[in-house]
Each structure stands twice: as C-alpha cells, then as structure tokens.
CSV table of C-alpha atoms in Angstrom, one decimal:
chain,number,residue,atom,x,y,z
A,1,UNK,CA,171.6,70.5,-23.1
A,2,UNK,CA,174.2,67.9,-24.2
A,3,UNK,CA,178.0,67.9,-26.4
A,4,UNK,CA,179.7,65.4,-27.2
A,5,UNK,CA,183.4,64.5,-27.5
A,6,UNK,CA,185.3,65.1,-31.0
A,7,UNK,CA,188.7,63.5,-30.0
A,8,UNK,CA,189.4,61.9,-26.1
A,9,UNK,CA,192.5,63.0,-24.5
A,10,UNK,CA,196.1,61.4,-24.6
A,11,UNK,CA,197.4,60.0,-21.4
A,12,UNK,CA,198.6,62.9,-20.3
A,13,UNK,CA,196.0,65.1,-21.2
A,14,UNK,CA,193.2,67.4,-19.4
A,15,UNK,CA,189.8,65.2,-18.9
A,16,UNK,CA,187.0,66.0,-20.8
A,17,UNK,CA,184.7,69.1,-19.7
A,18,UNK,CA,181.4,67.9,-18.4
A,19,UNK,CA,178.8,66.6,-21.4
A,20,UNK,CA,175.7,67.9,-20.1
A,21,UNK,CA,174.6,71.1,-18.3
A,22,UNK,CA,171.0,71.7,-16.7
A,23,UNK,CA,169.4,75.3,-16.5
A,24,UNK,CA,165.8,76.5,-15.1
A,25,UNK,CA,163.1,77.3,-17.3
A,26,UNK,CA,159.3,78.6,-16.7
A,27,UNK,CA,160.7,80.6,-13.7
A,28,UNK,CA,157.0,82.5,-13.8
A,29,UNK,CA,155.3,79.7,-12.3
A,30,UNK,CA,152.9,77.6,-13.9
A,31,UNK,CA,149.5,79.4,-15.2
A,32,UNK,CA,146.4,79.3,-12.6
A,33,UNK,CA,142.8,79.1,-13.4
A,34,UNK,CA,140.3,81.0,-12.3
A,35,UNK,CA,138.2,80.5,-9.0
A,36,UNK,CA,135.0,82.0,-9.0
A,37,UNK,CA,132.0,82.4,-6.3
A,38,UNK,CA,128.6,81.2,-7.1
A,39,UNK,CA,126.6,83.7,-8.9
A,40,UNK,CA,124.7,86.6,-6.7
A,41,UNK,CA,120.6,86.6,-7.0
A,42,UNK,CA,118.9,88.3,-9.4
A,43,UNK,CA,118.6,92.0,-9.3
A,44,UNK,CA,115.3,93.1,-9.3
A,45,UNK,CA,112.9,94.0,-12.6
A,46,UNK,CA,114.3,97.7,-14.3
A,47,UNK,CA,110.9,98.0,-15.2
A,48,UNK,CA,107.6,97.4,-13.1
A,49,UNK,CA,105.6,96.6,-16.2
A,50,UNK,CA,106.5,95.5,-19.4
A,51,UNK,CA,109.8,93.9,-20.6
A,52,UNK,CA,113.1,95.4,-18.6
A,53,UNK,CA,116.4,93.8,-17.2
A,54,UNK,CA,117.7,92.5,-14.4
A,55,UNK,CA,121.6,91.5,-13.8
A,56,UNK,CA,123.5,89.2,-11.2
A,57,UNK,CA,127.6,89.2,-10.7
A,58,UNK,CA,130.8,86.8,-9.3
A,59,UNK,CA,133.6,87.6,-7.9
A,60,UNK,CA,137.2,86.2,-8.6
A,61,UNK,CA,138.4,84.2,-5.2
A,62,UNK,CA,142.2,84.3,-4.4
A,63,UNK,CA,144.9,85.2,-6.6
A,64,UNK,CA,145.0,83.5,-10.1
A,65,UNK,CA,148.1,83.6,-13.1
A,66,UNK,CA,147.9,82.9,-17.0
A,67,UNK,CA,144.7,81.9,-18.0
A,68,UNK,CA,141.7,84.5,-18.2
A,69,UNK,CA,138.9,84.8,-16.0
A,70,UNK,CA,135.4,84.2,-17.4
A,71,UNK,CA,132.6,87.1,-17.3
A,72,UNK,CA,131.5,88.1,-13.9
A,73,UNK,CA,128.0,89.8,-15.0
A,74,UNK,CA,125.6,88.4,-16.7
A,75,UNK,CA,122.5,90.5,-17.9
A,76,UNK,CA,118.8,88.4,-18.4
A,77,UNK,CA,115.1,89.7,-19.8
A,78,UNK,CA,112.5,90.1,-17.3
A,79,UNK,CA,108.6,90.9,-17.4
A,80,UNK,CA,106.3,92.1,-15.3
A,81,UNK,CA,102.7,92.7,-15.7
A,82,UNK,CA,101.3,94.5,-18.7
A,83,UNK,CA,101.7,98.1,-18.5
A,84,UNK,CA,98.9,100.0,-18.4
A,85,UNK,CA,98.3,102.8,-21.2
A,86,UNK,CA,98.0,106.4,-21.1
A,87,UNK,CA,95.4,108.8,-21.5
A,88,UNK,CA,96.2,110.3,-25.0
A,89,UNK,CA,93.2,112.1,-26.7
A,90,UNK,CA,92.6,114.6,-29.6
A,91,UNK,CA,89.6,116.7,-28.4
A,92,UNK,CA,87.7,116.4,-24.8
A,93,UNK,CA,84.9,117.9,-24.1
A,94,UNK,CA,84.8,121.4,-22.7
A,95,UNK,CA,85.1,121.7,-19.1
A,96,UNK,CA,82.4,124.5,-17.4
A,97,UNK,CA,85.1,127.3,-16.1
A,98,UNK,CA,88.0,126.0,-17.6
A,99,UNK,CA,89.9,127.1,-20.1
A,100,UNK,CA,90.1,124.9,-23.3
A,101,UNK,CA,94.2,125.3,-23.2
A,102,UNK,CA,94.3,123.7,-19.6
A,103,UNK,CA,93.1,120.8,-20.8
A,104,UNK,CA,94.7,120.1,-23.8
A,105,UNK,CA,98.1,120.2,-21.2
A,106,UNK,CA,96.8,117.4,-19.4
A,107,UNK,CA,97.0,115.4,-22.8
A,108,UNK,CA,99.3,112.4,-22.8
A,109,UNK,CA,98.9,112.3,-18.6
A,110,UNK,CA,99.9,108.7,-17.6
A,111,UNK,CA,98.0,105.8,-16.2
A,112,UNK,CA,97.1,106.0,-12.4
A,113,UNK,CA,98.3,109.8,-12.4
A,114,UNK,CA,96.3,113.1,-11.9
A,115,UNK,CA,96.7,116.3,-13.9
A,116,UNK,CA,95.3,119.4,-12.1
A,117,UNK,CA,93.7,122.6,-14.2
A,118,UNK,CA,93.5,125.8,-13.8
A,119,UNK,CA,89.7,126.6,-13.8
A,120,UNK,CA,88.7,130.4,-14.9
A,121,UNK,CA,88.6,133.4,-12.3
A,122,UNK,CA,86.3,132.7,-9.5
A,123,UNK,CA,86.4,128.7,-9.7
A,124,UNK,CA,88.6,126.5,-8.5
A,125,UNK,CA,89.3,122.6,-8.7
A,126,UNK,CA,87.4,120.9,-6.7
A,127,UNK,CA,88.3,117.3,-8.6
A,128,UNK,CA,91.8,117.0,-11.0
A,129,UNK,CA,91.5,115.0,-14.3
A,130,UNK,CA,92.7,111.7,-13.6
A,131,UNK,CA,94.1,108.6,-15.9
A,132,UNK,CA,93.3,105.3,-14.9
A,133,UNK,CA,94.0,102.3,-17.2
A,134,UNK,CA,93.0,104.8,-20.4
A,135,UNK,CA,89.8,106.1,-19.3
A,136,UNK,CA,89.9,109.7,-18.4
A,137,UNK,CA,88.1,110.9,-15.5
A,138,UNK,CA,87.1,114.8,-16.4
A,139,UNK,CA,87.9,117.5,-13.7
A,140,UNK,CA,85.3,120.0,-12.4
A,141,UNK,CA,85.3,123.8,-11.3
A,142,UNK,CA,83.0,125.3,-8.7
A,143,UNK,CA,82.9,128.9,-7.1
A,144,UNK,CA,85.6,129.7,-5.4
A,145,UNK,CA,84.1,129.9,-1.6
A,146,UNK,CA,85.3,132.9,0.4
A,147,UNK,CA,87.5,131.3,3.2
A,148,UNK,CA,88.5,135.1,4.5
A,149,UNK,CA,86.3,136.3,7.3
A,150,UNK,CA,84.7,139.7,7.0
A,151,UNK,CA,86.9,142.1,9.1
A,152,UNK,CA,84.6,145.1,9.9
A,153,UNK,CA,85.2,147.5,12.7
A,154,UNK,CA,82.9,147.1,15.6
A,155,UNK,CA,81.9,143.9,14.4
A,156,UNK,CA,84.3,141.5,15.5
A,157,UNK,CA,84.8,138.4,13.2
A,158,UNK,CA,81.8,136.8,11.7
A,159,UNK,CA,83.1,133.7,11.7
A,160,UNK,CA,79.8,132.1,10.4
A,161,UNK,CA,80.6,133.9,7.2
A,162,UNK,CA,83.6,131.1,6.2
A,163,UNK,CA,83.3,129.2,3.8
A,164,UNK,CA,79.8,131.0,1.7
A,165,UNK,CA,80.0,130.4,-1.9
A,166,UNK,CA,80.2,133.0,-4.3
A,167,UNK,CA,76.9,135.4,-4.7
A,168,UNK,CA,76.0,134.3,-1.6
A,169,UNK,CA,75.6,136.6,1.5
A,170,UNK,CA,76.2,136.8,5.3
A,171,UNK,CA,74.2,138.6,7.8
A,172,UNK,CA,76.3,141.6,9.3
A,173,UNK,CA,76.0,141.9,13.5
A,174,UNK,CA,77.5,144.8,15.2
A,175,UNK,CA,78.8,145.2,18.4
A,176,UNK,CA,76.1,146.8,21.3
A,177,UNK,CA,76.2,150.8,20.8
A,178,UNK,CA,76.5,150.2,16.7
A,179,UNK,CA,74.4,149.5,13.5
A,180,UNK,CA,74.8,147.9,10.6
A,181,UNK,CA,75.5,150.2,7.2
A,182,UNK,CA,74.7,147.5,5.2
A,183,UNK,CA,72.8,144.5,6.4
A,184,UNK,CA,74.5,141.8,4.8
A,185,UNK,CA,78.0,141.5,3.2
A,186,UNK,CA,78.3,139.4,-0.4
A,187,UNK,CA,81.2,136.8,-1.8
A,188,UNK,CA,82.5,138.1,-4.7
A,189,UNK,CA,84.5,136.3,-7.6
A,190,UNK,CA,87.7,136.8,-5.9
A,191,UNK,CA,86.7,135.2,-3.4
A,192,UNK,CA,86.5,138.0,-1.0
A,193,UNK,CA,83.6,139.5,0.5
A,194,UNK,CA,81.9,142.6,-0.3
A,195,UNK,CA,83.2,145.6,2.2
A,196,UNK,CA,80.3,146.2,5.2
A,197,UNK,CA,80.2,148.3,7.9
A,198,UNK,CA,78.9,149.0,11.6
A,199,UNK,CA,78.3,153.2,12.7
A,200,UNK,CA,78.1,153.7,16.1
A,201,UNK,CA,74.3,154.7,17.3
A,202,UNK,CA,73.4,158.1,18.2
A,203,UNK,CA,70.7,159.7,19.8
A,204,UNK,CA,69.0,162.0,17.2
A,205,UNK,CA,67.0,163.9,20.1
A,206,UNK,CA,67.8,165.9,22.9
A,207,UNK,CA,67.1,165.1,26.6
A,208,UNK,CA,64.0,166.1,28.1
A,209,UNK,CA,65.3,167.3,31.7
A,210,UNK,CA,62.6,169.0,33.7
C-alpha cells in the first residue's frame, strides 16, 4: 500500500515517514489440483445372466490443496447371457405315491435346480423333479427296499436279504441244531422285514438202548 505527502517538512524538520509499506498475502499456499491413478479393471458381472453391474475405482496420489478432486468410482451396465427361466406351473400331473401338496411346493423351482418330494409311506425318491431351461422333469416313487438285515436268533445275518423290495421275501436258514418257524421272512411297508424265527431241533423219541 502507498500515502503520499500533504505538506514536506521545513529545514529543520523530521523527514517524511516511509511512502510505501509491503505485507504478505495468500499465506495458505497456492491451491493444488488433483493427481489421480489410472482407473482399476473392471469388476466382474453382479449378475451371471441378464443385465447387472460392474464398478472400477482411483485413488488420489500425494497430497493436494483447494481445488476438488473428481469421482473415484465409476459404476457401468453389463450383460451376460440370457437367463434361463423357471419352472412355474399351475397344475402337474399326479405323481404315483406322492402326495398332490409335495408337488405343488416344488412350484416356482429355478432353472438347472432340483426339488426333492416326499413320496407316500412305503416309497421313496428314487429321482427329484428337476428344472432345466423351463421344462420340468417329473420325479418318481418306488418301494422303499428294506436295507435292514433280518436279525433272528440262531440265524446269524442273512445278509442276502438287503436290499429286497417291498412284498418281496427272503429265505430264512438256521444255524445246524435249529429250524426255521417260518420259512421265509417278508419286506414290509416300513421297510423292515417281517419277524422270523429259528427253534432249536429236538428229538421227539426216546433212545432205543438194548
């Protein structure tokens, strides 16, 4: 800043002050812009079929002042290939030895998924009802086979026995010095078998001794 002078001193007078005086401004600093890193790759797809979104980000290199930074993320569309659709249906047909509700649950199931039933008492699921690409594959029941192996006293294990379907029946051996009660033992619906039995033999007449 500057003066000037209004009246100059006599002879005698003091000189004049100084006319100008400097000061410091913009103490701060000056203002900085931003340096940024390249942009990161692509994140992958959200979605693995159909439209989704995918994102990359920046960073902010060094120490900047004043001016504001521009975005660091930036969020693009992405597709990938057409999404397959679900199995949605309003009646099926009826499943042998399932119930009716059990397969009205599997409605909606998605595409490339399985839905497993709960067949009737007896059966079980030897194949789930699966949804591929809007086709529905339908499940199936069978007899439930007895995997249990008859335990009888005196016959061991009849191991042959795994595995018979249901009606079906199993010879019954004994151990030597013991009989069958009942020749043959039967898979039930529970998928157990039917009780059997082995008596030991006894002789029904008395010695002849001489």
């Amino acid at each position: 800043r500057s003066r000037e002078v209004m009246r100059r001193p006599t002879a005698t007078g003091r000189p004049c002050p100084p006319l100008q005086e400097v000061g410091v401004c913009n103490a701060g600093g000056c203002a900085s812009a931003c340096h940024m890193t390249q942009w990161s790759p692509w994140t992958r797809c959200s979605t693995t079929c159909g439209l989704g979104d995918r994102q990359r980000v920046r960073l902010i290199q060094g120490e900047h002042t004043g001016l504001q930074c521009p975005h660091l993320r930036e969020v693009g569309r992405c597709e990938g290939p057409p999404c397959q659709a679900d199995c949605v249906f309003n009646e099926l047909e009826q499943v042998p030895h399932a119930p009716r509700s059990e397969i009205n649950r599997c409605n909606n199931t998605p595409s490339g998924r399985f839905c497993n039933v709960q067949c009737d008492p007896g059966f079980w699921q030897t194949r789930p009802l699966l949804c591929a690409s809007g086709v529905i594959s339908m499940p199936t029941c069978d007899p439930r086979p007895c995997d249990s192996v008859p335990h009888i006293s005196h016959s061991g294990a009849i191991r042959q026995c795994r595995g018979y379907r249901r009606g079906s029946s199993c010879r019954v051996t004994c151990d030597p010095g013991y009989h069958p009660v009942t020749s043959e033992v039967t898979c039930t619906s529970s998928g157990e078998f039917s009780p059997g039995a082995c008596d030991e033999i006894r002789c029904k007449h008395l010695p002849n001794i001489l």
